[in-house]
CSV table of C-alpha atoms in Angstrom, one decimal:
chain,number,residue,atom,x,y,z
A,1,MET,CA,0.0,0.0,0.0
A,2,ASN,CA,1.4,3.4,-1.1
A,3,GLU,CA,1.7,6.4,1.2
A,4,ALA,CA,-1.4,8.1,-0.3
A,5,SER,CA,-3.6,5.0,0.4
A,6,LYS,CA,-2.1,4.6,3.8
A,7,SER,CA,-2.9,8.2,4.7
A,8,TYR,CA,-6.4,7.8,3.3
A,9,CYS,CA,-7.0,4.7,5.5
A,10,GLU,CA,-5.7,6.4,8.6
A,11,ARG,CA,-8.0,9.5,8.0
A,12,LYS,CA,-11.0,7.3,7.4
A,13,THR,CA,-10.4,5.4,10.7
A,14,GLY,CA,-10.3,8.6,12.7
A,15,ARG,CA,-6.9,10.3,12.4
A,16,ASN,CA,-7.2,14.1,12.7
A,17,GLN,CA,-11.0,13.8,12.8
A,18,SER,CA,-13.4,15.3,15.4
A,19,LEU,CA,-14.7,13.3,18.3
A,20,SER,CA,-18.2,13.4,17.0
A,21,TRP,CA,-17.0,12.1,13.6
A,22,ILE,CA,-15.1,9.3,15.3
A,23,ILE,CA,-18.1,8.3,17.4
A,24,LYS,CA,-20.4,8.3,14.4
A,25,SER,CA,-17.9,6.4,12.3
A,26,TYR,CA,-17.5,3.6,14.9
A,27,LEU,CA,-21.2,3.1,15.7
A,28,PRO,CA,-21.5,0.3,13.1
A,29,SER,CA,-18.9,-1.7,15.0
A,30,LEU,CA,-20.9,-1.6,18.3
A,31,LEU,CA,-22.6,-4.9,17.4
A,32,ILE,CA,-19.2,-6.7,17.2
A,33,VAL,CA,-18.2,-5.0,20.5
A,34,PHE,CA,-21.4,-6.3,22.2
A,35,ILE,CA,-21.0,-9.8,20.8
A,36,MET,CA,-17.4,-9.9,22.0
A,37,VAL,CA,-18.3,-8.7,25.5
A,38,VAL,CA,-20.9,-11.5,25.8
A,39,LEU,CA,-18.7,-14.2,24.3
A,40,VAL,CA,-15.6,-13.3,26.4
A,41,PHE,CA,-17.7,-13.1,29.5
A,42,ALA,CA,-19.2,-16.5,28.8
A,43,LEU,CA,-15.8,-18.1,28.2
A,44,ILE,CA,-14.3,-16.6,31.4
A,45,PHE,CA,-17.4,-17.5,33.5
A,46,VAL,CA,-17.4,-21.2,32.3
A,47,SER,CA,-13.6,-21.5,32.5
A,48,SER,CA,-13.6,-20.1,36.0
A,49,MET,CA,-16.5,-22.2,37.3
A,50,SER,CA,-15.0,-25.4,35.7
A,51,LYS,CA,-11.7,-24.6,37.5
A,52,ALA,CA,-13.7,-24.2,40.8
A,53,ILE,CA,-15.4,-27.5,40.3
A,54,GLU,CA,-12.0,-29.2,39.6
A,55,ASP,CA,-10.7,-27.6,42.8
A,56,THR,CA,-13.7,-29.0,44.7
A,57,LEU,CA,-12.8,-32.5,43.5
A,58,VAL,CA,-9.3,-31.9,45.0
A,59,TYR,CA,-10.1,-30.0,48.2
A,60,LEU,CA,-13.4,-31.6,49.2
A,61,GLY,CA,-12.9,-34.9,47.5
A,62,SER,CA,-9.6,-36.7,48.0
A,63,GLY,CA,-6.7,-34.4,47.4
A,64,ASN,CA,-4.6,-34.4,44.2
A,65,ILE,CA,-3.7,-38.0,44.9
A,66,THR,CA,-5.2,-40.7,47.1
A,67,ALA,CA,-2.9,-43.5,48.4
A,68,TYR,CA,-4.3,-46.7,50.0
A,69,SER,CA,-1.4,-47.7,52.2
A,70,SER,CA,1.4,-46.1,54.3
A,71,LEU,CA,3.6,-43.5,52.6
A,72,GLU,CA,6.6,-43.8,55.0
A,73,ASP,CA,9.1,-44.4,52.2
A,74,ILE,CA,8.0,-41.4,50.1
A,75,VAL,CA,9.8,-38.0,50.5
A,76,PHE,CA,7.5,-35.0,50.1
A,77,LYS,CA,8.5,-31.3,49.7
A,78,GLU,CA,7.9,-28.9,52.5
A,79,ASP,CA,4.8,-27.2,50.9
A,80,GLU,CA,3.1,-30.6,50.1
A,81,LYS,CA,0.5,-31.9,52.5
A,82,VAL,CA,-0.4,-35.5,53.4
A,83,PHE,CA,-3.3,-36.5,55.7
A,84,GLU,CA,-4.4,-39.8,57.0
A,85,VAL,CA,-8.1,-40.1,56.8
A,86,SER,CA,-10.7,-42.8,57.5
A,87,SER,CA,-14.1,-43.1,55.8
A,88,ALA,CA,-17.3,-44.8,56.8
A,89,SER,CA,-21.0,-44.7,56.2
A,90,ALA,CA,-23.2,-43.2,59.0
A,91,MET,CA,-26.6,-41.9,59.8
A,92,ILE,CA,-27.0,-38.4,61.3
A,93,ALA,CA,-30.1,-37.3,63.1
A,94,SER,CA,-31.5,-34.1,64.5
A,95,SER,CA,-34.7,-33.7,66.5
A,96,SER,CA,-36.7,-33.4,63.3
A,97,SER,CA,-35.0,-35.4,60.6
A,98,THR,CA,-32.3,-38.0,59.6
A,99,ALA,CA,-29.9,-38.4,56.7
A,100,LEU,CA,-27.4,-41.0,55.4
A,101,ILE,CA,-23.9,-39.6,55.0
A,102,ASN,CA,-20.4,-40.5,54.2
A,103,LEU,CA,-18.4,-39.6,57.3
A,104,LYS,CA,-14.7,-38.7,56.9
A,105,GLY,CA,-12.5,-38.9,60.0
A,106,VAL,CA,-9.8,-36.2,59.9
A,107,GLY,CA,-7.1,-34.7,62.1
A,108,SER,CA,-7.1,-31.2,63.6
A,109,ASP,CA,-4.8,-29.9,60.9
A,110,TYR,CA,-6.9,-31.1,58.0
A,111,PHE,CA,-8.6,-27.8,57.3
A,112,PHE,CA,-5.7,-25.7,56.1
A,113,GLU,CA,-6.2,-22.3,54.7
A,114,GLU,CA,-6.7,-23.2,51.0
A,115,LYS,CA,-9.2,-25.9,51.9
A,116,VAL,CA,-11.2,-23.5,54.2
A,117,ASP,CA,-11.3,-20.9,51.4
A,118,LYS,CA,-12.4,-23.4,48.7
A,119,LEU,CA,-15.1,-24.9,50.9
A,120,ASN,CA,-16.4,-21.5,52.2
A,121,LEU,CA,-16.1,-23.0,55.7
A,122,GLU,CA,-17.8,-21.2,58.6
A,123,THR,CA,-16.8,-22.4,62.1
A,124,VAL,CA,-17.7,-21.7,65.8
A,125,GLU,CA,-15.7,-22.7,68.9
A,126,ASN,CA,-16.8,-25.9,70.6
A,127,ASN,CA,-17.0,-25.2,74.3
A,128,THR,CA,-18.4,-28.6,75.1
A,129,THR,CA,-16.9,-32.0,75.6
A,130,LEU,CA,-18.7,-33.4,72.6
A,131,ASN,CA,-17.0,-34.4,69.4
A,132,SER,CA,-17.1,-31.7,66.7
A,133,VAL,CA,-18.6,-32.4,63.3
A,134,TYR,CA,-18.5,-30.3,60.1
A,135,LEU,CA,-21.6,-30.6,57.9
A,136,SER,CA,-22.5,-29.1,54.5
A,137,LYS,CA,-25.2,-26.4,54.5
A,138,THR,CA,-27.2,-28.8,52.3
A,139,ILE,CA,-27.2,-31.5,55.0
A,140,ALA,CA,-27.8,-28.9,57.8
A,141,ASN,CA,-30.8,-27.5,56.0
A,142,SER,CA,-32.3,-31.0,55.5
A,143,LEU,CA,-31.8,-31.6,59.3
A,144,SER,CA,-33.1,-28.1,60.2
A,145,VAL,CA,-29.9,-27.4,62.2
A,146,SER,CA,-27.3,-24.7,62.2
A,147,LEU,CA,-23.9,-23.8,63.7
A,148,GLY,CA,-23.7,-24.6,67.4
A,149,ASP,CA,-26.5,-27.1,67.4
A,150,LYS,CA,-26.2,-30.7,68.4
A,151,VAL,CA,-26.9,-33.9,66.4
A,152,SER,CA,-26.6,-37.6,66.9
A,153,VAL,CA,-24.3,-39.7,64.6
A,154,LEU,CA,-25.0,-43.4,64.3
A,155,ILE,CA,-21.7,-45.1,63.2
A,156,PHE,CA,-20.5,-48.7,63.2
A,157,ASP,CA,-17.9,-49.5,66.0
A,158,LYS,CA,-15.7,-52.5,65.0
A,159,GLU,CA,-14.6,-53.1,68.6
A,160,GLU,CA,-18.2,-53.4,69.9
A,161,GLY,CA,-19.4,-55.1,66.6
A,162,ARG,CA,-22.4,-52.8,66.3
A,163,ALA,CA,-23.5,-49.3,65.4
A,164,ARG,CA,-23.4,-46.8,68.3
A,165,PRO,CA,-24.8,-43.3,68.5
A,166,VAL,CA,-22.4,-40.4,69.2
A,167,TYR,CA,-23.7,-37.1,70.3
A,168,CYS,CA,-21.9,-34.3,68.4
A,169,PHE,CA,-21.5,-30.5,68.3
A,170,ILE,CA,-21.8,-28.8,64.9
A,171,SER,CA,-18.6,-26.8,64.8
A,172,GLY,CA,-18.5,-26.0,61.1
A,173,LEU,CA,-20.7,-25.6,58.0
A,174,TYR,CA,-19.3,-25.7,54.5
A,175,HIS,CA,-20.8,-25.0,51.1
A,176,SER,CA,-18.9,-26.0,47.9
A,177,GLY,CA,-22.0,-25.8,45.7
A,178,TYR,CA,-21.3,-29.2,44.2
A,179,GLY,CA,-24.3,-31.3,45.1
A,180,GLU,CA,-22.7,-34.7,44.8
A,181,PHE,CA,-20.5,-33.9,47.8
A,182,ASP,CA,-22.5,-31.4,49.7
A,183,SER,CA,-25.5,-33.7,50.1
A,184,HIS,CA,-23.6,-36.6,51.5
A,185,LEU,CA,-20.2,-35.7,53.0
A,186,ALA,CA,-19.5,-34.7,56.6
A,187,PHE,CA,-16.3,-34.5,58.7
A,188,ALA,CA,-15.6,-35.7,62.2
A,189,PRO,CA,-12.5,-36.3,64.4
A,190,ARG,CA,-10.2,-39.1,63.2
A,191,LYS,CA,-10.6,-41.1,66.4
A,192,MET,CA,-14.4,-41.2,66.0
A,193,VAL,CA,-14.5,-42.8,62.6
A,194,ASP,CA,-13.4,-46.5,62.5
A,195,GLY,CA,-13.4,-47.1,58.8
A,196,ASN,CA,-11.3,-47.5,55.6
A,197,ILE,CA,-8.0,-45.7,55.9
A,198,SER,CA,-6.4,-43.7,53.0
A,199,TYR,CA,-3.9,-40.9,52.6
A,200,GLU,CA,-4.8,-37.7,50.8
A,201,ILE,CA,-1.9,-35.8,49.2
A,202,TYR,CA,-2.0,-32.2,48.1
A,203,THR,CA,0.7,-31.3,45.7
A,204,SER,CA,1.4,-29.2,42.6
A,205,ARG,CA,3.5,-31.9,41.0
A,206,GLU,CA,0.8,-34.5,40.7
A,207,ASP,CA,2.2,-36.7,37.9
A,208,GLU,CA,5.7,-36.8,39.4
A,209,VAL,CA,4.5,-37.8,42.9
A,210,LEU,CA,1.9,-40.3,41.6
A,211,LYS,CA,4.6,-42.0,39.5
A,212,GLN,CA,7.0,-42.1,42.5
A,213,ILE,CA,4.3,-43.7,44.7
A,214,LYS,CA,3.4,-46.3,42.2
A,215,GLU,CA,7.1,-47.2,41.7
A,216,CYS,CA,7.2,-48.0,45.4
A,217,GLY,CA,4.4,-50.6,44.8
A,218,ILE,CA,1.8,-48.5,46.6
A,219,LYS,CA,-1.8,-48.4,45.2
A,220,ALA,CA,-2.8,-44.8,44.4
A,221,ALA,CA,-4.9,-42.7,42.0
A,222,SER,CA,-5.2,-39.1,41.1
A,223,TYR,CA,-8.5,-37.2,41.5
A,224,LYS,CA,-8.9,-37.3,37.7
A,225,THR,CA,-9.1,-41.1,37.9
A,226,ILE,CA,-11.2,-41.3,41.1
A,227,TYR,CA,-13.7,-38.9,39.7
A,228,TYR,CA,-13.2,-39.8,36.1
A,229,SER,CA,-16.8,-39.3,34.9
A,230,ILE,CA,-17.1,-35.9,36.6
A,231,TYR,CA,-13.7,-34.7,35.3
A,232,GLU,CA,-14.4,-35.8,31.8
A,233,ASN,CA,-17.8,-34.0,31.9
A,234,ILE,CA,-16.0,-30.8,32.9
A,235,ILE,CA,-13.5,-31.1,30.1
A,236,ARG,CA,-16.2,-32.0,27.5
A,237,SER,CA,-18.5,-29.2,28.6
A,238,VAL,CA,-15.7,-26.6,28.4
A,239,SER,CA,-14.6,-27.9,25.0
A,240,LEU,CA,-18.1,-27.8,23.7
A,241,LEU,CA,-18.6,-24.2,24.8
A,242,ASP,CA,-15.3,-23.2,23.3
A,243,ALA,CA,-16.4,-24.7,20.0
A,244,ILE,CA,-19.8,-23.0,20.1
A,245,VAL,CA,-18.3,-19.6,21.0
A,246,ILE,CA,-15.7,-19.8,18.2
A,247,LEU,CA,-18.5,-20.8,15.8
A,248,VAL,CA,-20.5,-17.7,16.9
A,249,GLY,CA,-17.3,-15.7,16.4
A,250,ILE,CA,-17.0,-16.9,12.9
A,251,LEU,CA,-20.6,-16.0,12.2
A,252,ALA,CA,-20.1,-12.6,13.8
A,253,GLY,CA,-17.2,-11.9,11.4
A,254,PHE,CA,-19.7,-11.6,8.6
A,255,PHE,CA,-21.1,-8.4,10.3
A,256,SER,CA,-18.0,-6.8,8.9
A,257,ILE,CA,-19.9,-6.7,5.6
A,258,SER,CA,-22.4,-4.4,7.3
A,259,ILE,CA,-19.6,-2.2,8.6
A,260,SER,CA,-17.9,-1.9,5.2
A,261,SER,CA,-21.3,-1.2,3.6
A,262,GLU,CA,-21.8,1.7,6.0
A,263,TYR,CA,-18.4,3.1,5.2
A,264,VAL,CA,-18.8,2.7,1.4
A,265,GLU,CA,-22.2,4.4,1.6
A,266,ARG,CA,-20.7,7.2,3.7
A,267,ASP,CA,-17.7,7.7,1.4
A,268,ARG,CA,-19.4,7.0,-2.0
A,269,ARG,CA,-18.6,10.5,-3.3
A,270,ASP,CA,-15.0,10.3,-2.1
A,271,ILE,CA,-14.7,6.9,-3.8
A,272,ALA,CA,-16.1,8.3,-7.1
A,273,GLY,CA,-13.7,11.3,-6.8
A,274,ILE,CA,-10.5,9.2,-6.3
A,275,LEU,CA,-11.5,6.9,-9.2
A,276,LEU,CA,-11.8,9.9,-11.5
A,277,LEU,CA,-8.3,10.9,-10.4
A,278,GLY,CA,-7.0,7.6,-11.8
A,279,VAL,CA,-6.7,5.5,-8.7
A,280,LYS,CA,-7.0,1.8,-9.5
A,281,LYS,CA,-10.1,-0.1,-8.4
A,282,ASP,CA,-8.0,-2.7,-6.6
A,283,GLU,CA,-6.4,0.0,-4.5
A,284,VAL,CA,-9.8,1.3,-3.5
A,285,ILE,CA,-10.9,-2.2,-2.6
A,286,ASN,CA,-7.8,-2.9,-0.6
A,287,ALA,CA,-8.1,0.5,1.2
A,288,TYR,CA,-11.7,-0.2,2.4
A,289,ARG,CA,-10.8,-3.8,3.3
A,290,LYS,CA,-8.0,-2.4,5.5
A,291,ILE,CA,-10.3,0.3,7.0
A,292,THR,CA,-12.9,-2.3,7.9
A,293,ILE,CA,-10.4,-4.8,9.3
A,294,ASN,CA,-8.8,-2.0,11.4
A,295,VAL,CA,-12.2,-1.1,12.8
A,296,VAL,CA,-13.0,-4.8,13.5
A,297,ASN,CA,-9.7,-5.1,15.3
A,298,ILE,CA,-10.4,-2.1,17.5
A,299,ALA,CA,-13.9,-3.5,18.2
A,300,LEU,CA,-12.4,-6.8,19.2
A,301,VAL,CA,-9.9,-5.2,21.6
A,302,VAL,CA,-12.7,-3.0,23.2
A,303,GLY,CA,-15.0,-6.0,23.4
A,304,CYS,CA,-12.3,-8.2,25.1
A,305,VAL,CA,-11.4,-5.5,27.6
A,306,LEU,CA,-15.0,-4.9,28.5
A,307,GLY,CA,-15.8,-8.6,28.7
A,308,ILE,CA,-12.8,-9.2,31.1
A,309,ALA,CA,-13.8,-6.1,33.2
A,310,LEU,CA,-17.4,-7.3,33.4
A,311,SER,CA,-16.1,-10.7,34.6
A,312,TYR,CA,-14.1,-9.1,37.4
A,313,LEU,CA,-17.1,-7.0,38.4
A,314,ILE,CA,-19.8,-9.7,38.3
A,315,ILE,CA,-18.1,-13.0,39.2
A,316,PRO,CA,-16.9,-11.9,42.7
A,317,LEU,CA,-20.5,-10.8,43.5
A,318,LEU,CA,-21.7,-14.4,43.1
A,319,SER,CA,-19.9,-15.5,46.3
A,320,SER,CA,-22.0,-12.9,48.3
A,321,LEU,CA,-25.3,-14.5,47.2
A,322,ASP,CA,-27.1,-16.5,49.8
A,323,SER,CA,-28.2,-19.8,48.3
A,324,THR,CA,-30.7,-20.3,51.1
A,325,LYS,CA,-32.6,-17.2,49.7
A,326,TYR,CA,-32.2,-18.4,46.1
A,327,PRO,CA,-32.9,-22.2,46.1
A,328,PHE,CA,-32.0,-22.6,42.4
A,329,LEU,CA,-28.4,-21.6,43.3
A,330,SER,CA,-27.9,-24.3,45.9
A,331,ASN,CA,-26.4,-26.8,43.5
A,332,TYR,CA,-23.9,-24.4,41.9
A,333,VAL,CA,-20.4,-23.4,42.8
A,334,LEU,CA,-20.7,-19.7,43.5
A,335,SER,CA,-17.3,-18.8,45.0
A,336,PHE,CA,-14.5,-18.9,42.5
A,337,ASN,CA,-11.7,-16.8,41.2
A,338,VAL,CA,-11.6,-15.3,37.7
A,339,SER,CA,-9.7,-17.5,35.3
A,340,ILE,CA,-9.0,-16.0,31.8
A,341,PRO,CA,-8.7,-18.6,29.0
A,342,ILE,CA,-6.3,-16.5,27.0
A,343,THR,CA,-5.7,-19.2,24.3
A,344,THR,CA,-9.5,-19.6,23.6
A,345,ILE,CA,-10.0,-15.8,23.5
A,346,LEU,CA,-7.2,-15.5,21.0
A,347,LEU,CA,-8.7,-18.3,18.9
A,348,LEU,CA,-12.1,-16.5,19.0
A,349,CYS,CA,-10.5,-13.2,17.8
A,350,GLY,CA,-8.6,-15.0,15.1
A,351,ALA,CA,-11.7,-16.8,13.9
A,352,LEU,CA,-13.7,-13.6,13.8
A,353,ILE,CA,-10.9,-11.7,11.9
A,354,LEU,CA,-10.5,-14.6,9.4
A,355,SER,CA,-14.2,-14.7,8.6
A,356,SER,CA,-14.2,-10.9,8.2
A,357,VAL,CA,-11.3,-11.1,5.7
A,358,ILE,CA,-13.0,-13.9,3.8
A,359,SER,CA,-16.4,-12.2,3.7
A,360,LEU,CA,-14.9,-8.9,2.6
A,361,ARG,CA,-12.9,-10.5,-0.2
A,362,PHE,CA,-16.1,-11.9,-1.8
A,363,SER,CA,-18.4,-8.9,-1.1
A,364,LEU,CA,-16.4,-5.6,-1.1
A,365,LYS,CA,-15.8,-5.3,-4.8
A,366,LYS,CA,-19.5,-5.7,-5.7
A,367,MET,CA,-20.5,-3.4,-2.9
A,368,ILE,CA,-18.2,-0.5,-4.0
A,369,PHE,CA,-18.9,-0.6,-7.7
A,370,SER,CA,-22.5,-1.8,-7.9
A,371,ASP,CA,-24.0,1.8,-7.9
A,372,ILE,CA,-20.9,3.9,-8.7
A,373,LYS,CA,-22.6,5.5,-11.7
A,374,ALA,CA,-25.3,6.9,-9.4
A,375,ALA,CA,-22.7,8.6,-7.3
A,376,LEU,CA,-21.0,10.1,-10.3
């Protein structure tokens, strides 16, 4: 592109123009901005929620890795955590209702900071001599109890060979939003639960540690294997949404035809004038293709920025919602950090730009010269 064409494109995209001219000129691109805001927000929302569900599988489920025998021969790093836990089925009862639960026996250090945060755990001090239990808000609601209340837990005692009731104090309530856990899982002191023993490992080097454990002949599995169907559903759901969003982005790229049509209509006399001055038709087509693509690129950037900003404004507000007041929210993960899927957003932008270029290649020539005689 020569200097004259370059200067023409810059002027038509806003250089040395008044603010009112620029605003009016970019109005046709608002639809693409709006579409990008919605699509980027949807991508960030689903990506963030899926990451939160995955964290729930780790922090509420069984750690990054679960081992089924002693780990004395394994060397862990200082920041890695290992907990011995026991699990058993039990029945919990209040004065008004009962529920079947999976009771997990844990030590006093089990609820470390990250776990407390992920589970939205609320606690009160136990000033009694009773054992403390931690219930989900879902279970507590079904029993019509709250923090500080007392419940009976009927659990099997191997020594006595029978189930025995244990009177307990509700010291904590958690809410992950993931119904499969929240409706069945409760926590109690390790000494109270005489059940199957396993070891939960929390680590950032999951594959390396899992390989090391298996090489020692210890049976173990990662959370991706233990909760295979849930994990695969998360991956498939995110992948499907990504594909749908990119497809919508491709379709949105065809709105560039509408943008270029607005500019050609606006500049029809200018186009006629530069053609009379001897400028080649191909140069005019290339100039308006560049003008339109430049505007589409600006609309993409603005839409992405607004979509990301909207995510940071709205997503944190979800954690402040009370699911007891909005029952339809009780089975959703509401508290999660914003996670930006940069690669997917870049693919979305690339798909939209590509479809814009293709659509303009086939439509711009006819659009510019279909009614040029009327302009002359």
